[in-house]
Amino acid sequence: MSGITNLSRRAALMGLGAGTFILAGGLGLAVGPGALAEDAPKKYGGDAMPGGVKDDPRLFVALAADGTLTILCHRAEMGQGVRTSWAMVIADEMDADWAKVKVDQAPGDEARYGNQNTDGSRSMRHHFQALRRIGAAARQMLAQAAASQWGVPVAEVTVDHHSLVHAASGRRLGFGEVAAAAAALPVPARETLVFKDPAKFRYIGRGDVGLVDGFDITTGRATYGIDVRRDNMLYAVVARPPVHGGKLGHYNVDEALQVPGVLKVVVLNTAPLPSGFLPKGGLAVVAENTWAALKGREKLKVTWEDGPNASYDSAAYRAELEAAARAPGQVVRNVGDVDGALKSAAKHVTAEYYIPHLAQAPMEPPAAAAQVTGDKCEIWGSTQAPQTTRETVAKVLSIPPENVTVHQTLVGGGFGRKSKPDYIAEAALLSRAMDGRPVKLTFTRTDDLHHGFLHTVSVERLEGGLDAKGKPVAWLHRTVAPSIGATFTAGVKHEGASELGMGAVNTPWIVPNLRVENPEAESHTRIGWFRSVSNIPHAFAVQSFVAELAEAAGRDPKDFLLDLIGPARQINPADLSDSWNYNEDPVAYAYDTGRLRGVVERAAREAGWGKPLPKGQGRGIAAHRSFASYAAAVVQVDVDAQGKLTIPRVDIAFDCGPVINPDRVRAQLEGAVTQGVSLATLGEISFKAGQVQQDNFDTYQVTRIEAAPKDIRVHLMPAPKYDAPLGGVGEPGVPPIAPALLNAVFAATGKRIRSLPIRDQLRA
Amino acid sequence: MITFTLNGQAQRFEGDPEMPLLWYLRDVQGLTGTKFGCGEALCGACTVHADGAPIRSCQTTLGDLSGVAVTTIEGLSPDGMHPVQVAWRELNVAQCGYCQAGQIMSAAALLKDTPHPSDEAIDDAMSGNICRCATYPRIRAAIKRAAGEVHRKTASSGSAK
Ligand code: FES
Ligand code: FES
């Protein structure tokens, strides 16, 4: 057993106590000590986030004498283009020259920069106005500096594309020439800021700006967490307990230590359940390179004590969820008398939908490097949540969070997985175990699939009643799914307000009798955020069922959907039993049925809804509001005689309010469409004997180029004024895709698929 | 001892011939542009060129490389101006960017052999490269955009000889 370091129990068992911190996802599933006093006015949006929103230009803007403008971005770049869009807004408000802009990445420091938690589709939603204020303030400071230098009133100075101009005297100064003087000026008060006329925007809303990381990405220079290299660095992989909550039993590491390059095997203790963001524990193999560490891990002899989740079995669990969905459960919204209306309905339609667990599987698996020096720790890693990282690393090392420095790298895909810093805490523990040498910890793909924070699994049961004319008179939805809350708090068996507010309770339907119930479901694995979260199962079930009701009523699904949505109106989400509303103001961010109608009509029109298609083809439609944006998709499918499914075309109409970077909004929607197709056609993580059954991209398949929709058309709704509230962009494209696809399959084949993924259900 | 070239530089390797090229590139040479995505030839993130042909470096050992010329994303062009790289930037193909080195290496190899690939040829050549951000429509468009350019450059360098 030589070479083993047994980390102190204290270090690894310093659990993140349930309810003592605010969840990284900000989904409101746990409330931190900073919860607002009862009489304080309720805050919304970015102001309600830990750390809030900062708009001091001195934090985010640095101008060099040569005119180089360095803009600090404090959000994680994970493919949404935020580093580009963020800088675009500041640069445009400053009237700066994009060619002179450089973007730097802020370290994790929420006290200094404001909230840095990159998820929930809210980077631009929460910061657009603050970024404008930063740019406007910087511009006014530059103008003031030039005015002082010239001895003229500031009102006579105009700003022109990285220069300051005094028209009367024909004088001109570059930004860089007054940079030092401007930096010494006080920051103008918020009320004195004058914003640029949007008609004069060069970058905002135009989107002909190249990605700031484009060159580095296309030349292999871009650095992700997995690419970090430090002097004297070691490489590690961990053998973790295969069952959630299991721990190390007997082990022998002698053979592993014989592998050339392997330096040490380190025991990592297992945190008790609920383990939150804490690592799972196990045996870490530390080596001179990743390959040696991997070979060493193969040579470990380990038995595991599996614990109470060893019986988790997806087939049996599905039956449990179905049983729960067939009996009454906790009522979470109730209008009218659903039972009576169902009894007297001319037609009573019932359907059950199933969506299995999903893994985010970002192409860059979780990876980070750490170096512990005394009571300080430096992290280099790809994380969506630098502050949660600091807190989690601080807990496992028993040091103050201020002693943890997080250097944010590019994130090679996150989709919610990298909101959870378990892998970073592992790297930190291993650096300490290796006497402070830097250690890079890498998840293999199998580690990623086996030790993730999975998307929930759910059964959604819907019942609907139609009157003799085919009008909907009753709607009953039972949603049954283990909650993300259970990952953090013992005994959680119901979906939280945020999960229910993702399309379960908050349907705006014109139906006189409507009830939503949420029966209990116990969690047996780590559930976490997955791009668009509970919107996926809720929208799949709700929007499939709308089409099923339309079929029963003998109506066109698009017309039936529009009738259900009803006339354009603004609904306070609380009136839909949604107390959460993505933490946005229920008035400014009301549920706007006119906007939902708008995207349905646009998608249908653009897709040629109703135009005849060749035999074997069909179109399906679905719409969904999420993250304060509205999306509708029309998917066109082709199913051949053998049951092979192809997707010639998808039209997605999208209304996120003002569009800041249209190119990135389009890119996010293109990606969301195919990710939606991927989960609908192929996505499934399943358990047997408590263990994940999928090991890599052969068994956990994701959509590849040949199966991706051939023609994706993104239709952005005309943007309102730039002071209108912004919706989210990264996630809301996903939810309508699966139901639109399955509705299209029904249109093409008459076959209604209610259980995802489709996989070979269409095969003849 | 194994000798081969890496981005034009002669290499001698005296270690374990079983070591996968991927980890040699990333951990030993510090060429981290070549990515790890699956380790089992399932995702294409680790694609490099061996004598011009696309290979998965996670499934290629150093022992396989005797006398082979290996090119990684860092060596695809001296200045990042390979037509595929340029087209990728012009169309803002990347989202997170993690898969893109592998995509670009597969695309560059495709265009060398098939200057004007059909959609089916693109599917065949690119099917092994997963993009979880699903940038596929732009990958396809960028390949088509680069196609004319690769052809033109090849033709002009051919006639200059
Ligand atoms: S890492 Fe080699 S193909 Fe995935
Ligand atoms: S760009 Fe993110 S995986 Fe391809």
JSON list of N, CA and C in Angstrom, two decimals, chain A residues 504-557:
[
{"chain": "A", "resi": 504, "resn": "ALA", "atom": "N", "xyz": [-44.79, 23.36, -16.95]},
{"chain": "A", "resi": 504, "resn": "ALA", "atom": "CA", "xyz": [-45.79, 22.43, -16.42]},
{"chain": "A", "resi": 504, "resn": "ALA", "atom": "C", "xyz": [-47.02, 23.19, -15.95]},
{"chain": "A", "resi": 505, "resn": "VAL", "atom": "N", "xyz": [-46.82, 24.11, -14.99]},
{"chain": "A", "resi": 505, "resn": "VAL", "atom": "CA", "xyz": [-47.98, 24.87, -14.49]},
{"chain": "A", "resi": 505, "resn": "VAL", "atom": "C", "xyz": [-48.37, 25.99, -15.42]},
{"chain": "A", "resi": 506, "resn": "ASN", "atom": "N", "xyz": [-47.37, 26.62, -16.02]},
{"chain": "A", "resi": 506, "resn": "ASN", "atom": "CA", "xyz": [-47.62, 27.91, -16.68]},
{"chain": "A", "resi": 506, "resn": "ASN", "atom": "C", "xyz": [-47.99, 27.77, -18.15]},
{"chain": "A", "resi": 507, "resn": "THR", "atom": "N", "xyz": [-49.03, 27.02, -18.40]},
{"chain": "A", "resi": 507, "resn": "THR", "atom": "CA", "xyz": [-49.60, 27.02, -19.75]},
{"chain": "A", "resi": 507, "resn": "THR", "atom": "C", "xyz": [-50.70, 28.08, -19.78]},
{"chain": "A", "resi": 508, "resn": "PRO", "atom": "N", "xyz": [-50.77, 28.86, -20.85]},
{"chain": "A", "resi": 508, "resn": "PRO", "atom": "CA", "xyz": [-51.76, 29.95, -20.89]},
{"chain": "A", "resi": 508, "resn": "PRO", "atom": "C", "xyz": [-53.06, 29.53, -21.54]},
{"chain": "A", "resi": 509, "resn": "TRP", "atom": "N", "xyz": [-53.33, 28.24, -21.57]},
{"chain": "A", "resi": 509, "resn": "TRP", "atom": "CA", "xyz": [-54.45, 27.73, -22.39]},
{"chain": "A", "resi": 509, "resn": "TRP", "atom": "C", "xyz": [-55.80, 28.32, -22.03]},
{"chain": "A", "resi": 510, "resn": "ILE", "atom": "N", "xyz": [-56.57, 28.51, -23.09]},
{"chain": "A", "resi": 510, "resn": "ILE", "atom": "CA", "xyz": [-57.98, 28.87, -22.91]},
{"chain": "A", "resi": 510, "resn": "ILE", "atom": "C", "xyz": [-58.73, 27.55, -22.71]},
{"chain": "A", "resi": 511, "resn": "VAL", "atom": "N", "xyz": [-58.77, 27.10, -21.48]},
{"chain": "A", "resi": 511, "resn": "VAL", "atom": "CA", "xyz": [-59.51, 25.89, -21.11]},
{"chain": "A", "resi": 511, "resn": "VAL", "atom": "C", "xyz": [-60.17, 26.20, -19.77]},
{"chain": "A", "resi": 512, "resn": "PRO", "atom": "N", "xyz": [-61.47, 26.01, -19.65]},
{"chain": "A", "resi": 512, "resn": "PRO", "atom": "CA", "xyz": [-62.15, 26.43, -18.42]},
{"chain": "A", "resi": 512, "resn": "PRO", "atom": "C", "xyz": [-61.75, 25.60, -17.20]},
{"chain": "A", "resi": 513, "resn": "ASN", "atom": "N", "xyz": [-61.34, 24.37, -17.39]},
{"chain": "A", "resi": 513, "resn": "ASN", "atom": "CA", "xyz": [-61.00, 23.51, -16.26]},
{"chain": "A", "resi": 513, "resn": "ASN", "atom": "C", "xyz": [-59.60, 22.96, -16.48]},
{"chain": "A", "resi": 514, "resn": "LEU", "atom": "N", "xyz": [-58.71, 23.29, -15.57]},
{"chain": "A", "resi": 514, "resn": "LEU", "atom": "CA", "xyz": [-57.32, 22.92, -15.78]},
{"chain": "A", "resi": 514, "resn": "LEU", "atom": "C", "xyz": [-56.66, 22.59, -14.45]},
{"chain": "A", "resi": 515, "resn": "ARG", "atom": "N", "xyz": [-55.99, 21.46, -14.38]},
{"chain": "A", "resi": 515, "resn": "ARG", "atom": "CA", "xyz": [-55.32, 21.11, -13.13]},
{"chain": "A", "resi": 515, "resn": "ARG", "atom": "C", "xyz": [-53.96, 20.50, -13.45]},
{"chain": "A", "resi": 516, "resn": "VAL", "atom": "N", "xyz": [-52.98, 20.89, -12.65]},
{"chain": "A", "resi": 516, "resn": "VAL", "atom": "CA", "xyz": [-51.64, 20.30, -12.79]},
{"chain": "A", "resi": 516, "resn": "VAL", "atom": "C", "xyz": [-51.30, 19.68, -11.44]},
{"chain": "A", "resi": 517, "resn": "GLU", "atom": "N", "xyz": [-50.82, 18.45, -11.49]},
{"chain": "A", "resi": 517, "resn": "GLU", "atom": "CA", "xyz": [-50.43, 17.75, -10.26]},
{"chain": "A", "resi": 517, "resn": "GLU", "atom": "C", "xyz": [-49.00, 17.28, -10.37]},
{"chain": "A", "resi": 518, "resn": "ASN", "atom": "N", "xyz": [-48.38, 17.16, -9.23]},
{"chain": "A", "resi": 518, "resn": "ASN", "atom": "CA", "xyz": [-46.99, 16.73, -9.18]},
{"chain": "A", "resi": 518, "resn": "ASN", "atom": "C", "xyz": [-46.83, 15.63, -8.12]},
{"chain": "A", "resi": 519, "resn": "PRO", "atom": "N", "xyz": [-47.13, 14.38, -8.49]},
{"chain": "A", "resi": 519, "resn": "PRO", "atom": "CA", "xyz": [-46.92, 13.27, -7.56]},
{"chain": "A", "resi": 519, "resn": "PRO", "atom": "C", "xyz": [-45.44, 13.13, -7.19]},
{"chain": "A", "resi": 520, "resn": "GLU", "atom": "N", "xyz": [-45.19, 12.37, -6.12]},
{"chain": "A", "resi": 520, "resn": "GLU", "atom": "CA", "xyz": [-43.82, 12.22, -5.61]},
{"chain": "A", "resi": 520, "resn": "GLU", "atom": "C", "xyz": [-42.94, 11.37, -6.52]},
{"chain": "A", "resi": 521, "resn": "ALA", "atom": "N", "xyz": [-41.66, 11.70, -6.51]},
{"chain": "A", "resi": 521, "resn": "ALA", "atom": "CA", "xyz": [-40.66, 10.85, -7.17]},
{"chain": "A", "resi": 521, "resn": "ALA", "atom": "C", "xyz": [-39.37, 10.95, -6.37]},
{"chain": "A", "resi": 522, "resn": "GLU", "atom": "N", "xyz": [-38.82, 9.81, -6.05]},
{"chain": "A", "resi": 522, "resn": "GLU", "atom": "CA", "xyz": [-37.58, 9.80, -5.27]},
{"chain": "A", "resi": 522, "resn": "GLU", "atom": "C", "xyz": [-36.39, 9.77, -6.23]},
{"chain": "A", "resi": 523, "resn": "SER", "atom": "N", "xyz": [-35.33, 10.48, -5.86]},
{"chain": "A", "resi": 523, "resn": "SER", "atom": "CA", "xyz": [-34.16, 10.54, -6.72]},
{"chain": "A", "resi": 523, "resn": "SER", "atom": "C", "xyz": [-33.13, 9.49, -6.30]},
{"chain": "A", "resi": 524, "resn": "HIS", "atom": "N", "xyz": [-32.51, 8.84, -7.28]},
{"chain": "A", "resi": 524, "resn": "HIS", "atom": "CA", "xyz": [-31.49, 7.83, -6.98]},
{"chain": "A", "resi": 524, "resn": "HIS", "atom": "C", "xyz": [-30.16, 8.11, -7.64]},
{"chain": "A", "resi": 525, "resn": "THR", "atom": "N", "xyz": [-30.04, 9.28, -8.22]},
{"chain": "A", "resi": 525, "resn": "THR", "atom": "CA", "xyz": [-28.76, 9.64, -8.84]},
{"chain": "A", "resi": 525, "resn": "THR", "atom": "C", "xyz": [-28.61, 11.15, -8.74]},
{"chain": "A", "resi": 526, "resn": "ARG", "atom": "N", "xyz": [-27.49, 11.67, -9.20]},
{"chain": "A", "resi": 526, "resn": "ARG", "atom": "CA", "xyz": [-27.32, 13.13, -9.14]},
{"chain": "A", "resi": 526, "resn": "ARG", "atom": "C", "xyz": [-28.07, 13.75, -10.32]},
{"chain": "A", "resi": 527, "resn": "ILE", "atom": "N", "xyz": [-29.06, 14.56, -10.02]},
{"chain": "A", "resi": 527, "resn": "ILE", "atom": "CA", "xyz": [-29.79, 15.27, -11.07]},
{"chain": "A", "resi": 527, "resn": "ILE", "atom": "C", "xyz": [-29.25, 16.69, -11.12]},
{"chain": "A", "resi": 528, "resn": "GLY", "atom": "N", "xyz": [-29.10, 17.20, -12.32]},
{"chain": "A", "resi": 528, "resn": "GLY", "atom": "CA", "xyz": [-28.58, 18.56, -12.45]},
{"chain": "A", "resi": 528, "resn": "GLY", "atom": "C", "xyz": [-29.21, 19.27, -13.65]},
{"chain": "A", "resi": 529, "resn": "TRP", "atom": "N", "xyz": [-28.71, 20.44, -13.90]},
{"chain": "A", "resi": 529, "resn": "TRP", "atom": "CA", "xyz": [-29.22, 21.25, -15.01]},
{"chain": "A", "resi": 529, "resn": "TRP", "atom": "C", "xyz": [-28.68, 20.71, -16.32]},
{"chain": "A", "resi": 530, "resn": "PHE", "atom": "N", "xyz": [-29.55, 20.69, -17.31]},
{"chain": "A", "resi": 530, "resn": "PHE", "atom": "CA", "xyz": [-29.22, 20.31, -18.68]},
{"chain": "A", "resi": 530, "resn": "PHE", "atom": "C", "xyz": [-29.88, 21.37, -19.54]},
{"chain": "A", "resi": 531, "resn": "ARG", "atom": "N", "xyz": [-29.17, 21.86, -20.52]},
{"chain": "A", "resi": 531, "resn": "ARG", "atom": "CA", "xyz": [-29.68, 22.94, -21.38]},
{"chain": "A", "resi": 531, "resn": "ARG", "atom": "C", "xyz": [-31.21, 22.91, -21.53]},
{"chain": "A", "resi": 532, "resn": "SER", "atom": "N", "xyz": [-31.85, 23.89, -20.95]},
{"chain": "A", "resi": 532, "resn": "SER", "atom": "CA", "xyz": [-33.30, 24.15, -20.95]},
{"chain": "A", "resi": 532, "resn": "SER", "atom": "C", "xyz": [-34.07, 23.31, -19.91]},
{"chain": "A", "resi": 533, "resn": "VAL", "atom": "N", "xyz": [-33.38, 22.40, -19.21]},
{"chain": "A", "resi": 533, "resn": "VAL", "atom": "CA", "xyz": [-33.86, 21.77, -17.98]},
{"chain": "A", "resi": 533, "resn": "VAL", "atom": "C", "xyz": [-35.27, 21.17, -18.14]},
{"chain": "A", "resi": 534, "resn": "SER", "atom": "N", "xyz": [-36.15, 21.43, -17.17]},
{"chain": "A", "resi": 534, "resn": "SER", "atom": "CA", "xyz": [-37.46, 20.75, -17.17]},
{"chain": "A", "resi": 534, "resn": "SER", "atom": "C", "xyz": [-38.36, 21.19, -18.31]},
{"chain": "A", "resi": 535, "resn": "ASN", "atom": "N", "xyz": [-37.96, 22.24, -19.01]},
{"chain": "A", "resi": 535, "resn": "ASN", "atom": "CA", "xyz": [-38.73, 22.60, -20.19]},
{"chain": "A", "resi": 535, "resn": "ASN", "atom": "C", "xyz": [-38.76, 21.45, -21.20]},
{"chain": "A", "resi": 536, "resn": "ILE", "atom": "N", "xyz": [-37.73, 20.62, -21.18]},
{"chain": "A", "resi": 536, "resn": "ILE", "atom": "CA", "xyz": [-37.67, 19.54, -22.18]},
{"chain": "A", "resi": 536, "resn": "ILE", "atom": "C", "xyz": [-38.83, 18.56, -22.00]},
{"chain": "A", "resi": 537, "resn": "PRO", "atom": "N", "xyz": [-38.96, 17.92, -20.85]},
{"chain": "A", "resi": 537, "resn": "PRO", "atom": "CA", "xyz": [-40.08, 16.97, -20.72]},
{"chain": "A", "resi": 537, "resn": "PRO", "atom": "C", "xyz": [-41.44, 17.66, -20.74]},
{"chain": "A", "resi": 538, "resn": "HIS", "atom": "N", "xyz": [-41.54, 18.83, -20.12]},
{"chain": "A", "resi": 538, "resn": "HIS", "atom": "CA", "xyz": [-42.85, 19.47, -20.07]},
{"chain": "A", "resi": 538, "resn": "HIS", "atom": "C", "xyz": [-43.31, 19.88, -21.46]},
{"chain": "A", "resi": 539, "resn": "ALA", "atom": "N", "xyz": [-42.42, 20.52, -22.22]},
{"chain": "A", "resi": 539, "resn": "ALA", "atom": "CA", "xyz": [-42.82, 20.95, -23.56]},
{"chain": "A", "resi": 539, "resn": "ALA", "atom": "C", "xyz": [-43.08, 19.75, -24.46]},
{"chain": "A", "resi": 540, "resn": "PHE", "atom": "N", "xyz": [-42.27, 18.71, -24.30]},
{"chain": "A", "resi": 540, "resn": "PHE", "atom": "CA", "xyz": [-42.49, 17.51, -25.13]},
{"chain": "A", "resi": 540, "resn": "PHE", "atom": "C", "xyz": [-43.90, 16.97, -24.91]},
{"chain": "A", "resi": 541, "resn": "ALA", "atom": "N", "xyz": [-44.27, 16.82, -23.64]},
{"chain": "A", "resi": 541, "resn": "ALA", "atom": "CA", "xyz": [-45.57, 16.23, -23.34]},
{"chain": "A", "resi": 541, "resn": "ALA", "atom": "C", "xyz": [-46.70, 17.18, -23.71]},
{"chain": "A", "resi": 542, "resn": "VAL", "atom": "N", "xyz": [-46.59, 18.42, -23.29]},
{"chain": "A", "resi": 542, "resn": "VAL", "atom": "CA", "xyz": [-47.68, 19.37, -23.50]},
{"chain": "A", "resi": 542, "resn": "VAL", "atom": "C", "xyz": [-47.92, 19.61, -24.99]},
{"chain": "A", "resi": 543, "resn": "GLN", "atom": "N", "xyz": [-46.83, 19.82, -25.72]},
{"chain": "A", "resi": 543, "resn": "GLN", "atom": "CA", "xyz": [-47.00, 20.14, -27.14]},
{"chain": "A", "resi": 543, "resn": "GLN", "atom": "C", "xyz": [-47.33, 18.92, -27.98]},
{"chain": "A", "resi": 544, "resn": "SER", "atom": "N", "xyz": [-46.94, 17.73, -27.54]},
{"chain": "A", "resi": 544, "resn": "SER", "atom": "CA", "xyz": [-47.41, 16.51, -28.22]},
{"chain": "A", "resi": 544, "resn": "SER", "atom": "C", "xyz": [-48.90, 16.34, -27.97]},
{"chain": "A", "resi": 545, "resn": "PHE", "atom": "N", "xyz": [-49.30, 16.61, -26.73]},
{"chain": "A", "resi": 545, "resn": "PHE", "atom": "CA", "xyz": [-50.70, 16.37, -26.37]},
{"chain": "A", "resi": 545, "resn": "PHE", "atom": "C", "xyz": [-51.63, 17.36, -27.06]},
{"chain": "A", "resi": 546, "resn": "VAL", "atom": "N", "xyz": [-51.16, 18.57, -27.23]},
{"chain": "A", "resi": 546, "resn": "VAL", "atom": "CA", "xyz": [-51.97, 19.54, -27.98]},
{"chain": "A", "resi": 546, "resn": "VAL", "atom": "C", "xyz": [-52.28, 18.97, -29.37]},
{"chain": "A", "resi": 547, "resn": "ALA", "atom": "N", "xyz": [-51.27, 18.40, -30.01]},
{"chain": "A", "resi": 547, "resn": "ALA", "atom": "CA", "xyz": [-51.49, 17.82, -31.34]},
{"chain": "A", "resi": 547, "resn": "ALA", "atom": "C", "xyz": [-52.39, 16.59, -31.27]},
{"chain": "A", "resi": 548, "resn": "GLU", "atom": "N", "xyz": [-52.28, 15.84, -30.18]},
{"chain": "A", "resi": 548, "resn": "GLU", "atom": "CA", "xyz": [-53.16, 14.67, -30.03]},
{"chain": "A", "resi": 548, "resn": "GLU", "atom": "C", "xyz": [-54.61, 15.11, -29.85]},
{"chain": "A", "resi": 549, "resn": "LEU", "atom": "N", "xyz": [-54.82, 16.17, -29.08]},
{"chain": "A", "resi": 549, "resn": "LEU", "atom": "CA", "xyz": [-56.18, 16.70, -28.90]},
{"chain": "A", "resi": 549, "resn": "LEU", "atom": "C", "xyz": [-56.71, 17.23, -30.23]},
{"chain": "A", "resi": 550, "resn": "ALA", "atom": "N", "xyz": [-55.84, 17.91, -30.97]},
{"chain": "A", "resi": 550, "resn": "ALA", "atom": "CA", "xyz": [-56.26, 18.44, -32.27]},
{"chain": "A", "resi": 550, "resn": "ALA", "atom": "C", "xyz": [-56.72, 17.29, -33.17]},
{"chain": "A", "resi": 551, "resn": "GLU", "atom": "N", "xyz": [-55.97, 16.22, -33.15]},
{"chain": "A", "resi": 551, "resn": "GLU", "atom": "CA", "xyz": [-56.32, 15.04, -33.95]},
{"chain": "A", "resi": 551, "resn": "GLU", "atom": "C", "xyz": [-57.70, 14.51, -33.52]},
{"chain": "A", "resi": 552, "resn": "ALA", "atom": "N", "xyz": [-57.90, 14.41, -32.18]},
{"chain": "A", "resi": 552, "resn": "ALA", "atom": "CA", "xyz": [-59.17, 13.90, -31.68]},
{"chain": "A", "resi": 552, "resn": "ALA", "atom": "C", "xyz": [-60.32, 14.83, -32.05]},
{"chain": "A", "resi": 553, "resn": "ALA", "atom": "N", "xyz": [-60.00, 16.11, -32.13]},
{"chain": "A", "resi": 553, "resn": "ALA", "atom": "CA", "xyz": [-61.03, 17.09, -32.47]},
{"chain": "A", "resi": 553, "resn": "ALA", "atom": "C", "xyz": [-61.21, 17.23, -33.97]},
{"chain": "A", "resi": 554, "resn": "GLY", "atom": "N", "xyz": [-60.35, 16.56, -34.73]},
{"chain": "A", "resi": 554, "resn": "GLY", "atom": "CA", "xyz": [-60.41, 16.68, -36.19]},
{"chain": "A", "resi": 554, "resn": "GLY", "atom": "C", "xyz": [-60.00, 18.05, -36.68]},
{"chain": "A", "resi": 555, "resn": "ARG", "atom": "N", "xyz": [-59.07, 18.67, -35.95]},
{"chain": "A", "resi": 555, "resn": "ARG", "atom": "CA", "xyz": [-58.66, 20.03, -36.31]},
{"chain": "A", "resi": 555, "resn": "ARG", "atom": "C", "xyz": [-57.21, 20.05, -36.80]},
{"chain": "A", "resi": 556, "resn": "ASP", "atom": "N", "xyz": [-56.86, 21.10, -37.50]},
{"chain": "A", "resi": 556, "resn": "ASP", "atom": "CA", "xyz": [-55.46, 21.34, -37.86]},
{"chain": "A", "resi": 556, "resn": "ASP", "atom": "C", "xyz": [-54.67, 21.67, -36.58]},
{"chain": "A", "resi": 557, "resn": "PRO", "atom": "N", "xyz": [-53.54, 21.01, -36.38]},
{"chain": "A", "resi": 557, "resn": "PRO", "atom": "CA", "xyz": [-52.81, 21.21, -35.11]},
{"chain": "A", "resi": 557, "resn": "PRO", "atom": "C", "xyz": [-52.38, 22.65, -34.88]}
]
